[in-house]
Amino acid sequence: MRTFLCLLALHAACDGPSEPVEPEATSGETPATEAAAAAGTREAPASRGAAPVATHPPDPADWETLVSTYVTDEGFRYEALKANEADRAALARYVDQVGAAEDTDWEKNEALAFYVNAYNALTVTAVLERWPIEGVMRVPGFFDSIEHQVAGETRTLNALENDVIRSERFAEPRIHFVVNCASKSCPPLGTHAYTAANIEGALATAAEDYVRATTEVSGRRVKVSRLFEWFANDFGGTEGVRTFVADRLEGEDAETVRNERTDIGFHDYDWAINAVAEEATTEGEADE
């Protein structure tokens, strides 16, 4: 009998221990759900920081169509644009795109092209909203009070030019020859919208054309645009202006300007609206 009991005990030991009985959950949750809940209370691991999705400025196709249609050698055809409902809508659409854009560290040239296009389009818009006018300086606060939306920011034209376009981000003095202040003495509007691909060529051409068109050499006296007086620091001061102008002239004129003994003066600035002649006449009649 004792032998039989020993055999039974030996058999039980060979079968191994029985499975543990799972304790009853006191909270009504299973161990699995408790583990999940516990995991949910832990701090999430720090994000490794995914790179932001690359974006680009809005396509300036509408602005391209407008400047190619309304910019002439004589000036801008404000009256014609004012009368064209479809083109006014295209301008408004582009201005809306300018306001809604997000500057996510755009590449330098595409950003500069965007902000110059924005400045010019907003200037035209501000003129049209007050048309007819004799000149922008007769509109109170035209540059420093009237606000516009640009890439999610509220800015005046002065703020857009001085805080953005002239900033160290671009450090580009030639911008003065592609931004247009809607006045006779301003560098003319281009007939194409600016893009990352064409902005460098446009800057070079506009600077050379404006310097040659506005520089007057007479003996040892030279007169240049007053832009070079107002923004001399952008060109490296007085001597920087001298070099900048001389580099864009040819022959004796270039040597005369480069000579330090040559006096450099400045033309008066004509703030009359840069409208084509027939529209300027219409405006004058409207004011009588």
Short mmCIF file of N, CA and C in Angstrom, two decimals, residues 203-277:
data_model
loop_
_atom_site.label_atom_id
_atom_site.label_comp_id
_atom_site.label_asym_id
_atom_site.label_seq_id
_atom_site.Cartn_x
_atom_site.Cartn_y
_atom_site.Cartn_z
N LEU A 203 16.92 91.73 -61.67
CA LEU A 203 17.63 92.70 -60.83
C LEU A 203 18.77 93.36 -61.61
N ALA A 204 19.53 92.54 -62.31
CA ALA A 204 20.67 93.07 -63.07
C ALA A 204 20.22 94.02 -64.17
N THR A 205 19.21 93.61 -64.92
CA THR A 205 18.72 94.42 -66.03
C THR A 205 18.07 95.71 -65.55
N ALA A 206 17.23 95.60 -64.52
CA ALA A 206 16.52 96.78 -64.01
C ALA A 206 17.49 97.81 -63.45
N ALA A 207 18.51 97.36 -62.73
CA ALA A 207 19.48 98.29 -62.15
C ALA A 207 20.24 99.02 -63.25
N GLU A 208 20.71 98.28 -64.23
CA GLU A 208 21.47 98.90 -65.32
C GLU A 208 20.60 99.86 -66.13
N ASP A 209 19.39 99.44 -66.45
CA ASP A 209 18.50 100.30 -67.25
C ASP A 209 18.18 101.60 -66.52
N TYR A 210 17.90 101.49 -65.22
CA TYR A 210 17.50 102.68 -64.47
C TYR A 210 18.68 103.64 -64.30
N VAL A 211 19.85 103.10 -63.99
CA VAL A 211 21.03 103.95 -63.84
C VAL A 211 21.32 104.69 -65.14
N ARG A 212 21.27 104.00 -66.26
CA ARG A 212 21.57 104.63 -67.54
C ARG A 212 20.51 105.65 -67.95
N ALA A 213 19.27 105.39 -67.57
CA ALA A 213 18.18 106.30 -67.95
C ALA A 213 18.14 107.56 -67.10
N THR A 214 18.68 107.50 -65.89
CA THR A 214 18.51 108.62 -64.96
C THR A 214 19.80 109.33 -64.60
N THR A 215 20.95 108.82 -65.02
CA THR A 215 22.23 109.46 -64.68
C THR A 215 22.59 110.50 -65.73
N GLU A 216 22.90 111.69 -65.25
CA GLU A 216 23.23 112.82 -66.14
C GLU A 216 24.66 113.26 -65.84
N VAL A 217 25.53 113.17 -66.83
CA VAL A 217 26.93 113.54 -66.66
C VAL A 217 27.21 114.82 -67.45
N SER A 218 27.73 115.83 -66.75
CA SER A 218 28.05 117.11 -67.39
C SER A 218 29.37 117.62 -66.82
N GLY A 219 30.44 117.45 -67.58
CA GLY A 219 31.75 117.85 -67.08
C GLY A 219 32.11 117.03 -65.85
N ARG A 220 32.41 117.74 -64.76
CA ARG A 220 32.74 117.07 -63.50
C ARG A 220 31.55 117.02 -62.55
N ARG A 221 30.39 117.22 -63.10
CA ARG A 221 29.19 117.15 -62.27
C ARG A 221 28.29 116.03 -62.77
N VAL A 222 27.76 115.29 -61.82
CA VAL A 222 26.90 114.15 -62.14
C VAL A 222 25.63 114.25 -61.31
N LYS A 223 24.50 113.96 -61.93
CA LYS A 223 23.24 113.86 -61.19
C LYS A 223 22.70 112.45 -61.35
N VAL A 224 22.27 111.88 -60.22
CA VAL A 224 21.70 110.54 -60.23
C VAL A 224 20.34 110.58 -59.54
N SER A 225 19.62 109.49 -59.59
CA SER A 225 18.31 109.41 -58.94
C SER A 225 18.43 109.68 -57.44
N ARG A 226 17.42 110.33 -56.89
CA ARG A 226 17.43 110.60 -55.46
C ARG A 226 17.30 109.32 -54.63
N LEU A 227 16.95 108.22 -55.26
CA LEU A 227 16.97 106.94 -54.55
C LEU A 227 18.34 106.68 -53.94
N PHE A 228 19.39 107.12 -54.63
CA PHE A 228 20.75 106.89 -54.14
C PHE A 228 21.09 107.77 -52.94
N GLU A 229 20.34 108.84 -52.75
CA GLU A 229 20.52 109.65 -51.54
C GLU A 229 19.74 109.04 -50.38
N TRP A 230 18.49 108.69 -50.63
CA TRP A 230 17.65 108.14 -49.57
C TRP A 230 18.16 106.80 -49.05
N PHE A 231 18.68 105.98 -49.95
CA PHE A 231 19.07 104.62 -49.56
C PHE A 231 20.57 104.39 -49.74
N ALA A 232 21.36 105.44 -49.53
CA ALA A 232 22.81 105.35 -49.74
C ALA A 232 23.44 104.20 -48.95
N ASN A 233 22.98 103.99 -47.73
CA ASN A 233 23.57 102.94 -46.90
C ASN A 233 23.41 101.55 -47.52
N ASP A 234 22.33 101.35 -48.27
CA ASP A 234 22.12 100.05 -48.91
C ASP A 234 23.20 99.77 -49.96
N PHE A 235 23.80 100.84 -50.47
CA PHE A 235 24.82 100.69 -51.52
C PHE A 235 26.23 100.83 -50.97
N GLY A 236 26.35 100.94 -49.65
CA GLY A 236 27.67 101.07 -49.05
C GLY A 236 28.12 102.50 -48.85
N GLY A 237 27.17 103.42 -48.72
CA GLY A 237 27.53 104.81 -48.49
C GLY A 237 27.83 105.56 -49.78
N THR A 238 28.36 106.78 -49.63
CA THR A 238 28.59 107.65 -50.79
C THR A 238 29.51 107.00 -51.83
N GLU A 239 30.60 106.43 -51.38
CA GLU A 239 31.53 105.81 -52.33
C GLU A 239 30.94 104.55 -52.94
N GLY A 240 30.10 103.86 -52.18
CA GLY A 240 29.42 102.69 -52.73
C GLY A 240 28.47 103.08 -53.84
N VAL A 241 27.78 104.21 -53.66
CA VAL A 241 26.89 104.72 -54.70
C VAL A 241 27.69 105.05 -55.95
N ARG A 242 28.82 105.71 -55.76
CA ARG A 242 29.67 106.09 -56.89
C ARG A 242 30.08 104.84 -57.69
N THR A 243 30.52 103.82 -56.98
CA THR A 243 30.95 102.59 -57.65
C THR A 243 29.80 101.88 -58.34
N PHE A 244 28.65 101.82 -57.63
CA PHE A 244 27.49 101.13 -58.19
C PHE A 244 27.06 101.77 -59.50
N VAL A 245 27.00 103.10 -59.52
CA VAL A 245 26.58 103.81 -60.73
C VAL A 245 27.62 103.65 -61.83
N ALA A 246 28.89 103.86 -61.50
CA ALA A 246 29.94 103.78 -62.51
C ALA A 246 30.01 102.41 -63.16
N ASP A 247 29.78 101.37 -62.37
CA ASP A 247 29.84 100.00 -62.90
C ASP A 247 28.77 99.73 -63.95
N ARG A 248 27.74 100.58 -63.99
CA ARG A 248 26.64 100.36 -64.92
C ARG A 248 26.62 101.37 -66.07
N LEU A 249 27.67 102.17 -66.14
CA LEU A 249 27.84 103.09 -67.26
C LEU A 249 29.01 102.62 -68.12
N GLU A 250 29.23 103.30 -69.22
CA GLU A 250 30.31 102.91 -70.12
C GLU A 250 31.19 104.11 -70.45
N GLY A 251 32.40 103.83 -70.89
CA GLY A 251 33.29 104.84 -71.43
C GLY A 251 33.59 105.99 -70.49
N GLU A 252 33.59 107.21 -71.05
CA GLU A 252 33.96 108.40 -70.29
C GLU A 252 32.99 108.67 -69.15
N ASP A 253 31.71 108.38 -69.37
CA ASP A 253 30.74 108.61 -68.29
C ASP A 253 31.09 107.77 -67.07
N ALA A 254 31.45 106.52 -67.28
CA ALA A 254 31.81 105.65 -66.17
C ALA A 254 33.04 106.18 -65.44
N GLU A 255 34.05 106.63 -66.19
CA GLU A 255 35.28 107.13 -65.57
C GLU A 255 35.02 108.43 -64.82
N THR A 256 34.16 109.27 -65.37
CA THR A 256 33.83 110.53 -64.70
C THR A 256 33.17 110.27 -63.35
N VAL A 257 32.21 109.37 -63.33
CA VAL A 257 31.52 109.06 -62.08
C VAL A 257 32.47 108.42 -61.09
N ARG A 258 33.36 107.57 -61.56
CA ARG A 258 34.28 106.86 -60.68
C ARG A 258 35.32 107.79 -60.04
N ASN A 259 35.60 108.89 -60.70
CA ASN A 259 36.59 109.84 -60.21
C ASN A 259 36.10 110.50 -58.92
N GLU A 260 36.87 110.41 -57.87
CA GLU A 260 36.46 110.94 -56.57
C GLU A 260 36.32 112.46 -56.57
N ARG A 261 36.91 113.13 -57.53
CA ARG A 261 36.80 114.59 -57.60
C ARG A 261 35.50 115.04 -58.26
N THR A 262 34.76 114.08 -58.81
CA THR A 262 33.48 114.40 -59.44
C THR A 262 32.41 114.59 -58.38
N ASP A 263 31.68 115.69 -58.47
CA ASP A 263 30.58 115.94 -57.55
C ASP A 263 29.34 115.16 -57.99
N ILE A 264 28.70 114.52 -57.04
CA ILE A 264 27.47 113.78 -57.34
C ILE A 264 26.29 114.48 -56.68
N GLY A 265 25.33 114.86 -57.50
CA GLY A 265 24.09 115.46 -57.00
C GLY A 265 22.91 114.57 -57.32
N PHE A 266 21.71 115.06 -56.99
CA PHE A 266 20.52 114.21 -57.12
C PHE A 266 19.40 114.96 -57.82
N HIS A 267 18.70 114.24 -58.69
CA HIS A 267 17.53 114.80 -59.38
C HIS A 267 16.38 114.99 -58.39
N ASP A 268 15.51 115.96 -58.68
CA ASP A 268 14.25 116.04 -57.95
C ASP A 268 13.44 114.78 -58.26
N TYR A 269 12.60 114.39 -57.32
CA TYR A 269 11.81 113.17 -57.50
C TYR A 269 10.39 113.54 -57.88
N ASP A 270 9.92 112.98 -58.97
CA ASP A 270 8.57 113.27 -59.47
C ASP A 270 7.60 112.23 -58.91
N TRP A 271 6.73 112.68 -57.99
CA TRP A 271 5.78 111.77 -57.34
C TRP A 271 4.43 111.71 -58.07
N ALA A 272 4.33 112.29 -59.25
CA ALA A 272 3.07 112.19 -60.02
C ALA A 272 2.78 110.73 -60.33
N ILE A 273 1.50 110.39 -60.40
CA ILE A 273 1.11 109.00 -60.64
C ILE A 273 1.69 108.51 -61.96
N ASN A 274 2.11 107.26 -61.99
CA ASN A 274 2.75 106.69 -63.18
C ASN A 274 1.73 106.13 -64.17
N ALA A 275 0.65 106.86 -64.36
CA ALA A 275 -0.39 106.41 -65.30
C ALA A 275 0.00 106.80 -66.72
N VAL A 276 -0.53 106.06 -67.70
CA VAL A 276 -0.30 106.43 -69.10
C VAL A 276 -0.95 107.78 -69.35
N ALA A 277 -0.47 108.47 -70.38
CA ALA A 277 -0.84 109.86 -70.61
C ALA A 277 -2.34 110.09 -70.71
#
